[in-house]
XYZ file of C-alpha atoms in Angstrom:
699
model
C 24.260 39.791 107.432
C 27.528 37.917 107.647
C 28.567 39.303 104.259
C 27.751 42.857 105.325
C 29.748 42.425 108.535
C 32.711 41.133 106.556
C 32.657 44.178 104.250
C 32.500 46.485 107.242
C 35.464 44.813 108.871
C 37.429 44.964 105.633
C 36.764 48.698 105.244
C 37.776 49.283 108.853
C 41.003 47.363 108.311
C 41.804 49.465 105.257
C 41.132 52.683 107.198
C 43.341 51.557 110.089
C 46.093 50.588 107.639
C 45.949 53.948 105.876
C 46.003 55.713 109.243
C 49.057 53.722 110.295
C 50.839 54.523 107.044
C 49.928 58.217 107.341
C 51.113 58.285 110.966
C 54.396 56.674 109.953
C 54.899 59.150 107.124
C 54.124 62.108 109.328
C 56.440 60.772 112.010
C 59.269 60.501 109.476
C 58.535 63.824 107.831
C 60.883 66.719 108.733
C 58.815 69.341 110.485
C 60.140 72.896 109.920
C 61.902 74.218 112.964
C 62.767 77.763 113.952
C 66.303 79.006 114.728
C 67.813 77.565 117.890
C 69.052 80.360 120.163
C 71.226 77.790 121.964
C 73.243 77.161 118.803
C 77.018 77.535 119.046
C 76.992 80.006 116.153
C 77.887 83.525 117.247
C 75.419 85.102 114.818
C 72.124 83.647 113.595
C 70.473 84.936 110.430
C 66.752 85.218 111.259
C 65.608 86.584 107.899
C 64.568 83.205 106.406
C 62.473 82.452 109.515
C 60.482 85.702 109.339
C 57.046 85.695 107.751
C 54.799 88.766 107.269
C 51.982 89.142 109.741
C 48.630 90.162 108.190
C 50.195 91.122 104.870
C 47.008 92.897 103.747
C 47.108 95.568 106.453
C 50.362 94.869 108.204
C 51.942 98.246 107.375
C 51.993 100.701 110.299
C 51.553 104.445 109.970
C 55.351 104.935 110.126
C 55.858 102.447 107.283
C 57.099 99.596 109.515
C 55.839 96.009 109.160
C 55.192 93.153 111.581
C 56.823 89.765 111.089
C 56.367 86.489 112.958
C 58.890 83.741 113.657
C 59.343 80.709 115.881
C 62.511 80.452 117.971
C 63.814 77.561 120.094
C 66.025 76.906 123.065
C 66.848 73.219 123.255
C 69.472 73.639 125.958
C 68.999 73.210 129.708
C 69.848 76.838 130.455
C 68.285 80.161 129.495
C 69.809 81.754 126.391
C 70.021 85.474 125.625
C 70.618 86.941 122.195
C 70.673 90.526 120.902
C 68.423 91.197 117.904
C 69.618 93.772 115.352
C 68.356 94.720 111.904
C 70.934 94.532 109.106
C 70.834 96.965 106.214
C 69.198 95.714 102.995
C 71.608 95.072 100.137
C 69.896 97.636 97.900
C 69.734 100.451 100.463
C 72.244 102.657 98.643
C 71.174 101.638 95.143
C 67.446 102.378 95.134
C 65.590 104.619 92.733
C 63.406 105.849 95.611
C 65.726 106.362 98.604
C 64.859 105.160 102.076
C 64.272 107.799 104.720
C 66.272 105.924 107.335
C 68.321 102.853 108.077
C 66.654 99.511 108.733
C 65.768 99.218 112.436
C 63.796 96.968 114.802
C 61.109 99.138 116.357
C 59.448 96.596 118.627
C 59.653 92.922 119.678
C 56.734 91.182 121.380
C 55.651 87.675 122.447
C 52.650 85.994 124.031
C 54.871 83.748 126.201
C 55.223 85.312 129.625
C 58.390 83.304 130.345
C 60.263 84.979 127.474
C 61.996 88.174 128.590
C 62.340 91.036 126.064
C 64.207 94.254 126.880
C 65.758 97.202 125.053
C 69.532 96.704 124.764
C 70.557 100.362 124.627
C 74.205 99.436 125.162
C 74.254 98.072 121.615
C 72.211 100.754 119.922
C 68.898 102.524 120.039
C 67.121 99.767 118.108
C 68.709 96.671 119.690
C 66.579 94.221 121.699
C 67.669 91.560 124.175
C 65.576 88.347 124.018
C 65.974 85.640 126.698
C 64.423 82.213 126.023
C 63.925 79.799 128.978
C 65.397 76.276 128.701
C 63.581 73.699 126.550
C 61.185 76.323 125.221
C 59.644 77.119 121.865
C 58.335 80.664 121.544
C 56.618 82.824 118.954
C 58.137 86.270 118.450
C 56.583 89.259 116.689
C 59.121 91.745 115.283
C 58.294 95.181 113.868
C 60.916 96.392 111.358
C 61.090 99.748 109.558
C 62.953 100.913 106.415
C 63.683 97.358 105.351
C 62.971 95.170 102.347
C 59.903 92.962 102.086
C 61.997 90.189 103.659
C 64.108 92.038 106.267
C 67.572 90.994 107.374
C 67.654 90.431 111.141
C 70.563 88.961 113.116
C 70.599 87.386 116.582
C 73.985 87.843 118.308
C 75.388 86.226 121.396
C 76.043 89.155 123.692
C 79.816 88.540 124.243
C 80.339 88.137 120.489
C 78.470 91.358 119.712
C 80.422 93.262 122.366
C 83.732 92.016 120.960
C 82.619 92.783 117.393
C 81.582 96.341 118.262
C 84.827 96.911 120.146
C 86.914 95.766 117.179
C 84.898 97.914 114.781
C 85.314 100.947 117.042
C 89.087 100.463 117.221
C 89.368 99.970 113.465
C 87.123 102.944 112.729
C 89.130 105.173 115.058
C 92.382 104.021 113.445
C 91.099 104.634 109.918
C 89.644 108.023 110.843
C 92.919 108.912 112.537
C 94.936 108.020 109.429
C 92.691 110.063 107.166
C 92.657 112.984 109.621
C 96.470 112.933 109.864
C 96.796 112.949 106.083
C 94.257 115.788 105.947
C 96.242 117.804 108.504
C 99.437 117.368 106.459
C 97.745 118.495 103.257
C 96.017 121.437 104.934
C 99.289 122.680 106.395
C 101.120 122.202 103.101
C 98.400 124.047 101.196
C 98.471 126.921 103.688
C 102.264 127.254 103.557
C 102.795 126.883 99.816
C 99.514 127.939 98.257
C 99.973 125.172 95.682
C 96.918 123.938 93.868
C 97.817 120.273 94.285
C 97.858 120.138 98.123
C 94.803 122.407 98.256
C 92.682 120.046 96.170
C 94.240 117.026 97.892
C 93.091 118.456 101.242
C 89.548 118.842 99.875
C 89.594 115.242 98.621
C 90.822 113.896 101.964
C 88.219 115.952 103.842
C 85.550 114.449 101.608
C 86.873 110.925 102.177
C 86.756 111.498 105.946
C 83.165 112.760 105.784
C 82.126 109.791 103.623
C 83.566 107.374 106.200
C 81.746 109.205 109.028
C 78.472 109.210 107.084
C 78.791 105.501 106.265
C 79.176 104.768 109.970
C 75.935 106.643 110.693
C 77.467 109.546 112.623
C 75.277 112.065 110.800
C 72.008 110.167 111.314
C 71.379 111.461 114.825
C 72.178 115.114 114.104
C 69.474 115.695 111.527
C 71.651 115.811 108.402
C 69.885 112.929 106.695
C 67.308 115.179 105.049
C 64.778 113.963 102.532
C 67.253 111.667 100.829
C 67.913 109.784 104.033
C 71.321 108.716 105.360
C 72.223 107.073 102.046
C 71.528 110.335 100.247
C 74.003 112.105 102.557
C 76.667 109.513 101.788
C 76.002 109.764 98.047
C 76.195 113.557 98.179
C 79.538 113.537 100.023
C 80.947 110.911 97.661
C 79.874 112.966 94.639
C 81.467 116.141 95.996
C 84.656 114.219 96.767
C 84.714 112.941 93.195
C 84.360 116.526 91.915
C 87.359 117.556 94.022
C 89.252 114.506 92.754
C 88.627 115.608 89.168
C 90.136 119.020 89.922
C 93.117 117.403 91.671
C 93.764 115.024 88.771
C 93.516 117.913 86.311
C 96.042 119.909 88.343
C 98.487 116.997 88.341
C 97.968 115.899 84.733
C 95.573 117.999 82.612
C 92.496 116.049 81.524
C 91.630 116.166 77.848
C 87.849 116.437 77.330
C 85.754 116.588 74.172
C 85.647 120.084 72.644
C 82.110 120.867 73.848
C 82.711 119.764 77.446
C 84.423 122.152 79.834
C 86.037 120.900 83.039
C 84.212 123.498 85.111
C 80.884 122.382 83.654
C 81.758 118.767 84.479
C 82.558 119.499 88.123
C 79.500 121.758 88.421
C 77.348 118.919 87.077
C 78.749 116.591 89.756
C 77.967 119.157 92.449
C 74.375 119.560 91.215
C 73.944 115.788 90.991
C 75.221 115.411 94.561
C 72.837 118.080 95.851
C 69.917 116.335 94.118
C 70.891 113.075 95.848
C 70.685 114.831 99.215
C 67.151 116.070 98.651
C 65.996 112.638 97.504
C 65.217 113.162 93.812
C 64.174 109.705 92.529
C 66.980 107.868 90.762
C 69.635 110.535 91.424
C 71.208 108.720 94.372
C 71.690 105.656 92.172
C 73.172 107.805 89.384
C 75.534 109.491 91.850
C 76.794 106.172 93.165
C 77.343 104.897 89.631
C 79.172 108.118 88.708
C 81.447 107.768 91.751
C 82.409 104.174 90.916
C 83.006 104.879 87.221
C 84.591 108.289 87.847
C 87.208 107.056 90.306
C 88.130 104.244 87.924
C 88.502 106.720 85.024
C 90.628 109.092 87.119
C 92.896 106.256 88.215
C 93.312 105.026 84.637
C 94.022 108.605 83.464
C 96.783 109.068 86.027
C 98.259 105.648 85.263
C 98.335 106.436 81.526
C 99.916 109.843 82.121
C 102.467 108.288 84.449
C 103.417 105.668 81.886
C 103.709 108.462 79.323
C 106.380 110.137 81.463
C 104.489 112.570 83.713
C 106.297 112.276 87.060
C 103.505 113.919 89.056
C 100.918 111.473 87.697
C 103.242 108.554 88.357
C 103.547 109.248 92.095
C 99.797 109.866 92.587
C 98.583 106.914 90.502
C 98.939 104.313 93.343
C 96.685 106.263 95.728
C 94.134 106.900 92.948
C 94.108 103.178 92.171
C 93.508 102.344 95.841
C 90.540 104.761 95.989
C 89.121 103.228 92.799
C 89.337 99.768 94.372
C 87.727 101.061 97.583
C 84.719 102.533 95.760
C 84.323 99.380 93.686
C 84.470 97.198 96.807
C 81.899 99.430 98.528
C 79.555 99.019 95.550
C 80.043 95.242 95.613
C 79.319 95.201 99.355
C 76.155 97.262 98.800
C 74.965 94.595 96.360
C 75.653 91.823 98.872
C 78.801 90.624 97.179
C 80.543 89.843 100.470
C 77.580 87.878 101.869
C 77.087 90.385 104.701
C 80.556 89.698 106.089
C 80.729 91.896 109.228
C 84.434 92.557 108.596
C 83.893 93.912 105.058
C 83.136 97.555 106.048
C 86.205 97.650 108.277
C 88.459 96.256 105.566
C 87.104 98.729 103.017
C 87.643 101.580 105.485
C 91.182 100.379 106.144
C 92.017 100.569 102.451
C 90.497 104.057 102.343
C 92.895 105.070 105.116
C 95.813 103.564 103.190
C 94.779 105.501 100.091
C 94.622 108.731 102.112
C 98.130 108.229 103.483
C 99.496 107.368 100.034
C 97.911 110.509 98.586
C 99.361 112.714 101.325
C 102.835 111.215 100.929
C 102.684 111.525 97.149
C 101.674 115.180 97.189
C 104.050 116.124 100.024
C 107.134 114.225 98.860
C 106.598 113.479 95.172
C 109.222 115.072 92.926
C 106.725 115.626 90.145
C 104.213 117.415 92.347
C 106.847 119.596 93.999
C 107.162 121.617 90.776
C 103.452 122.032 90.179
C 102.168 125.616 90.116
C 101.807 127.498 93.361
C 98.862 129.454 92.023
C 97.026 130.050 88.814
C 98.372 132.836 86.683
C 97.049 136.270 87.585
C 98.167 137.892 84.326
C 95.248 140.011 83.071
C 93.905 139.118 79.642
C 95.246 141.095 76.702
C 93.306 142.134 73.634
C 93.530 139.729 70.748
C 96.675 140.259 68.700
C 98.449 142.347 71.379
C 101.827 141.283 72.770
C 102.682 141.380 76.457
C 106.221 142.550 75.573
C 104.916 145.661 73.875
C 102.352 146.395 76.599
C 104.625 146.039 79.672
C 105.462 149.062 81.825
C 108.970 150.503 81.919
C 109.213 149.897 85.670
C 108.407 146.202 85.316
C 110.857 145.838 82.426
C 113.566 147.562 84.459
C 112.946 145.237 87.429
C 113.167 142.199 85.177
C 116.408 143.417 83.619
C 117.925 144.174 87.034
C 117.331 140.557 88.045
C 119.193 139.320 84.942
C 116.069 137.795 83.474
C 114.079 138.386 80.318
C 110.510 138.091 79.108
C 109.629 135.103 76.954
C 106.397 134.950 74.947
C 105.311 132.225 72.532
C 102.288 132.692 70.296
C 100.935 129.147 70.194
C 98.505 129.828 67.374
C 100.894 131.871 65.200
C 103.849 129.588 65.948
C 106.196 132.427 66.911
C 108.524 133.054 69.853
C 109.331 136.615 70.980
C 112.157 137.584 73.332
C 112.494 140.870 75.180
C 115.790 142.768 74.796
C 116.843 141.436 78.210
C 116.122 137.851 77.135
C 117.965 138.380 73.847
C 120.961 139.686 75.795
C 121.142 136.369 77.656
C 121.883 134.785 74.277
C 124.549 137.429 73.510
C 122.179 139.239 71.155
C 122.199 142.796 72.577
C 120.597 144.424 69.547
C 117.110 144.346 71.047
C 114.157 142.021 71.180
C 113.816 139.219 68.653
C 110.950 137.350 67.054
C 111.579 133.797 65.871
C 109.385 131.225 64.248
C 108.810 128.156 66.404
C 110.947 126.071 64.038
C 113.855 128.550 64.155
C 113.620 128.736 67.934
C 113.785 124.947 68.202
C 116.885 124.971 65.997
C 118.554 127.264 68.541
C 118.011 124.692 71.298
C 120.400 121.854 72.014
C 119.287 118.686 70.145
C 119.019 116.765 73.436
C 116.698 119.391 74.965
C 114.269 120.046 72.120
C 111.880 117.272 73.154
C 112.012 118.450 76.786
C 111.012 121.987 75.783
C 108.331 120.895 73.296
C 106.781 118.434 75.741
C 106.574 121.104 78.480
C 104.910 123.631 76.154
C 102.434 121.082 74.827
C 101.591 119.555 78.212
C 101.278 122.631 80.411
C 99.806 125.041 77.875
C 96.962 122.650 77.131
C 95.110 124.463 79.900
C 95.534 128.161 80.506
C 96.852 129.455 83.815
C 98.876 126.319 84.616
C 102.416 127.390 85.558
C 105.516 125.275 84.922
C 109.310 125.370 84.977
C 111.659 123.828 82.415
C 115.429 124.000 81.821
C 117.116 123.681 78.423
C 120.241 124.735 76.524
C 120.142 127.409 73.806
C 122.827 128.416 71.315
C 124.185 131.940 71.757
C 125.389 134.347 69.095
C 128.947 133.179 69.865
C 128.057 129.606 68.878
C 128.278 128.057 72.359
C 125.353 126.892 74.516
C 124.035 128.403 77.724
C 121.552 126.920 80.171
C 118.208 128.737 80.398
C 115.417 128.316 82.954
C 111.907 129.188 81.764
C 109.108 129.814 84.265
C 105.862 130.447 82.436
C 102.160 129.683 82.113
C 99.561 129.643 79.360
C 97.285 132.678 78.965
C 94.444 133.769 76.688
C 91.781 131.689 75.007
C 88.648 130.156 76.466
C 89.451 126.460 76.600
C 93.092 126.237 75.538
C 95.873 128.766 76.054
C 96.721 130.957 73.082
C 100.072 132.247 74.336
C 102.808 131.143 76.712
C 104.154 134.018 78.810
C 106.960 133.869 81.358
C 110.457 134.790 82.444
C 113.676 133.244 81.215
C 116.923 133.316 83.223
C 120.502 132.189 82.591
C 121.387 129.316 84.979
C 124.615 128.278 83.271
C 126.721 128.998 86.364
C 124.535 126.816 88.570
C 124.643 123.998 86.055
C 128.440 124.241 85.820
C 128.750 124.119 89.612
C 126.569 121.000 89.671
C 128.762 119.432 86.991
C 131.912 120.310 88.928
C 130.439 118.826 92.092
C 129.784 115.589 90.251
C 133.251 115.714 88.716
C 134.850 115.954 92.155
C 133.471 112.502 92.851
C 135.195 111.072 89.757
C 138.791 110.038 89.167
C 140.381 112.091 86.367
C 142.485 109.205 85.029
C 139.892 106.420 84.845
C 136.606 108.358 84.937
C 135.470 106.168 87.843
C 133.805 107.538 90.971
C 135.992 107.740 94.044
C 135.634 106.327 97.531
C 133.190 109.053 98.599
C 130.985 107.993 95.710
C 131.217 104.378 96.898
C 130.005 105.279 100.386
C 127.171 107.373 98.975
C 126.109 104.496 96.744
C 126.138 102.081 99.681
C 124.051 104.468 101.795
C 121.618 104.936 98.915
C 120.907 101.183 98.911
C 119.258 101.424 102.335
C 117.475 98.170 103.165
C 118.661 96.682 99.863
C 122.174 96.570 101.296
C 121.527 93.003 102.465
C 121.168 91.883 98.834
C 124.378 93.562 97.619
C 127.910 92.233 97.110
C 131.085 94.319 97.454
C 134.398 93.441 95.766
C 137.625 95.192 96.840
C 140.913 94.603 94.984
C 144.525 95.758 95.135
C 147.171 95.347 92.462
C 149.870 93.119 93.991
C 153.037 94.544 92.443
C 152.089 97.967 91.198
C 155.098 99.694 92.821
C 157.422 97.545 90.720
C 155.365 98.247 87.599
C 155.480 101.987 88.267
C 159.225 101.909 88.858
C 159.741 99.959 85.619
C 157.352 101.801 83.288
C 157.313 105.262 84.818
C 154.352 107.557 85.410
C 152.931 107.233 81.901
C 153.189 103.449 81.929
C 151.691 103.177 85.401
C 148.762 105.403 84.389
C 148.205 103.279 81.302
C 148.084 100.119 83.424
C 145.577 101.696 85.845
C 143.399 102.853 82.945
C 143.562 99.361 81.452
C 142.536 97.802 84.776
C 139.526 100.170 84.934
C 138.483 99.221 81.389
C 138.733 95.501 82.193
C 136.677 95.899 85.357
C 133.967 97.792 83.464
C 133.801 95.016 80.867
C 133.823 92.305 83.535
C 131.077 93.896 85.668
C 128.554 95.343 83.229
C 125.672 95.258 85.745
C 127.664 96.777 88.599
C 129.261 100.084 89.619
C 133.083 100.300 89.513
C 135.056 102.725 91.719
C 138.714 103.713 92.096
C 139.136 104.079 95.846
C 142.902 104.515 96.073
C 146.137 104.650 94.068
C 146.006 101.031 92.900
C 142.787 100.001 94.701
C 139.412 99.477 93.084
C 135.917 98.431 94.189
C 132.974 96.817 92.430
C 129.458 97.065 93.899
C 126.847 94.570 92.744
C 123.339 95.631 93.871
C 122.204 91.989 93.837
C 124.067 88.780 94.660
C 122.659 86.586 91.923
C 125.980 84.867 91.154
C 128.451 82.711 93.086
C 130.678 85.149 94.977
C 133.921 83.152 94.888
C 133.445 82.286 91.229
C 133.018 85.978 90.478
C 136.143 86.843 92.456
C 138.180 84.225 90.620
C 136.919 85.597 87.304
C 138.125 89.082 88.291
C 141.500 87.619 89.244
C 141.741 85.805 85.900
C 140.830 88.948 83.943
C 143.515 91.002 85.683
C 146.155 88.264 85.315
C 146.203 88.855 81.580
C 149.258 90.923 80.493
C 149.051 94.609 79.611
C 150.864 96.024 76.572
C 152.878 99.244 76.853
C 155.240 100.492 74.163
C 155.822 96.974 72.872
C 156.372 95.564 76.351
C 154.153 93.197 78.326
C 153.445 94.057 81.934
C 151.647 91.837 84.426
C 149.497 93.434 87.128
C 147.846 90.635 89.151
C 145.433 91.567 91.923
C 144.209 90.278 95.268
C 140.436 90.274 95.674
C 138.281 90.392 98.791
C 134.509 89.901 98.692
C 131.693 90.456 101.212
C 127.927 89.866 101.123
C 125.599 92.580 102.382
C 123.593 90.272 104.608
C 126.715 89.834 106.787
C 127.045 93.605 107.362
C 125.191 95.955 109.651
C 125.839 99.193 107.756
C 127.885 100.474 104.776
C 131.067 100.966 106.821
C 130.800 97.498 108.336
C 130.282 96.209 104.798
C 133.548 97.841 103.669
C 135.410 96.555 106.729
C 134.362 92.968 106.076
C 135.438 93.185 102.440
C 138.810 94.563 103.608
C 139.261 91.625 105.996
C 138.733 89.260 103.070
C 141.185 91.294 100.943
C 143.793 91.156 103.713
C 143.404 87.362 103.866
C 143.954 87.143 100.078
C 147.146 89.220 100.484
C 148.428 86.927 103.268
C 147.773 83.883 101.067
C 150.238 85.156 98.501
C 148.079 87.419 96.327
C 146.576 86.858 92.887
C 143.616 85.084 94.500
C 140.122 85.805 95.820
C 138.780 85.402 99.363
C 135.173 85.637 100.620
C 134.477 87.087 104.050
C 133.512 84.644 106.782
C 133.156 84.921 110.549
C 136.459 83.080 110.956
C 138.277 86.156 109.638
C 137.055 88.133 112.658
C 138.737 85.737 115.086
C 142.367 86.351 115.858
C 142.570 89.621 113.932
C 145.325 91.580 115.723
C 144.327 94.976 116.995
C 147.429 96.416 115.296
C 145.992 95.447 111.920
C 143.049 97.798 112.073
C 144.494 99.988 109.335
C 142.891 99.269 105.998
C 144.776 97.918 103.047
C 142.951 100.068 100.523
C 143.164 103.360 102.369
C 139.458 103.344 103.230
C 139.946 104.339 106.859
C 139.292 107.961 106.031
C 136.034 107.291 104.230
C 133.799 107.825 107.237
C 135.231 111.253 107.967
C 135.288 112.353 104.328
C 131.792 111.144 103.532
């Protein structure tokens, strides 16, 4: 009996010990807790806390599911948060598209102290949940069009209000930028009829619609269709890409494999986009992939063409690159690459607005695009083997001759060039029309212009109907050269033009007037530009003026030199000074701004100013030789730095003050402008030493 009692007591002790150990372990164990609504975080991610409710039959008739979660409020005051459903990462990249955006349909609880209301101020599917102090509550959330594990956020109301306000401002700003760029392109296309602004306007309109669709503006008006809101966005993006292909081809013709036609390519994009709208499985994903890859290929094409020398491609390449980065960033965001950063959509939209503005500026102001064709050629097709020169009407030929122009036709397949009698007369060949081989025609062109002509024919005739303008020099029957302007386009053929047909005009007089205008800015003795050229160069620097350095110099005893050596000797000294200045300042522009006054403009001040001035003084101190005699022509030098000047004329004035100081110090030295030179300058000394006072009026 005693032994049995002892065994019983021992077993009881073991049980109590195990219970104590188990109690201690459970007390130390970390019990899972739900999200604390009283947390200082502005946004709480509730997705990890959600668990499916009755997974076997938890799907409602509308496809929504119920989820359960435990939430806390450990503070001493009630806490209110706004519940919103975030979009799944794969919403835009699904084989089977979703019919709508993820949304919270209903929130319920069994705790009567928890208050749940619709928060219509923050959206149709936003719910306000208020948890009493020191309360743990179970919430049931019904979510539709979401993943198996939905993404739900709980916002503090002030934070959500501020976030929505910032997004609205940013969205309005981005939409305004794109709309302004669209208005510019639409007006330019209407006024000029050019293909480039027309397609640019279509691209910008597509970009604007894509931004509106991404923000959900089309969801409430019934445009979502079978493919859902993401299908609408994919369709608009695909159509915008198709317009971008046509724009890029207008700016720099796209070379495709022989069996692929550009029209078939754009038509395929349109069909693919339409299939994405109606929700064909897998098409939305293919459209999004095509948009990302297509924009990258278009940007790389324009960059390559720009590097190859195509001016139009060079000015559009930056905007195309920005759009390629925007589409790539949007794809990364759709895959969750930015960790659901709420600012990511706004930043992506901002870059889209920047790209739109860059595109509008490039098309409106780009030199290369300004000469793109106004319209496609409307020349009717001719039978194979027939020449436009031999099929033209007498009235048209008479009109062309009256305008001092001629017809130019190049057979690209037969390698021949045919000129009408009027065109032959421009080259002093009045005997009638002429037919040349392509090689003989090239030999008639000036050696410096042959590549220009050949490149224009090869580039613009690669696609029929694309008009162009090119200027070149051609040798006349007399042996001299005249300037010709050719305006033409490629015609014939199915994929590539067979002939180049256009009008050629003599523009020699205009070219000579341009040359004379440039010559008027140059000094006949030294070949240097004059003071007007100096002012124009300073104004051309613009904001870069602050980085420039200006050197003014006067020969100290030139009157004595001129009296001793005469006109010929004085001219020789001035020419020698110009040659020395050119050799001394290889990376700068040299000007002759007066009789014995010169200027040197350095675009960048990357050297010590006084050291440079002393070097100029030393170079000019060397003797000049004239008819066996040595003549010395020392100079005084004044220097100024652009950052000390407010405008080009102030820049010149400060350099003149420094030059005047060098003169007062005895000459043959250099002085750098400083503020001290402004103090005590007599009003009577406002006349300039170098005769620059008249520059402002003459410029």
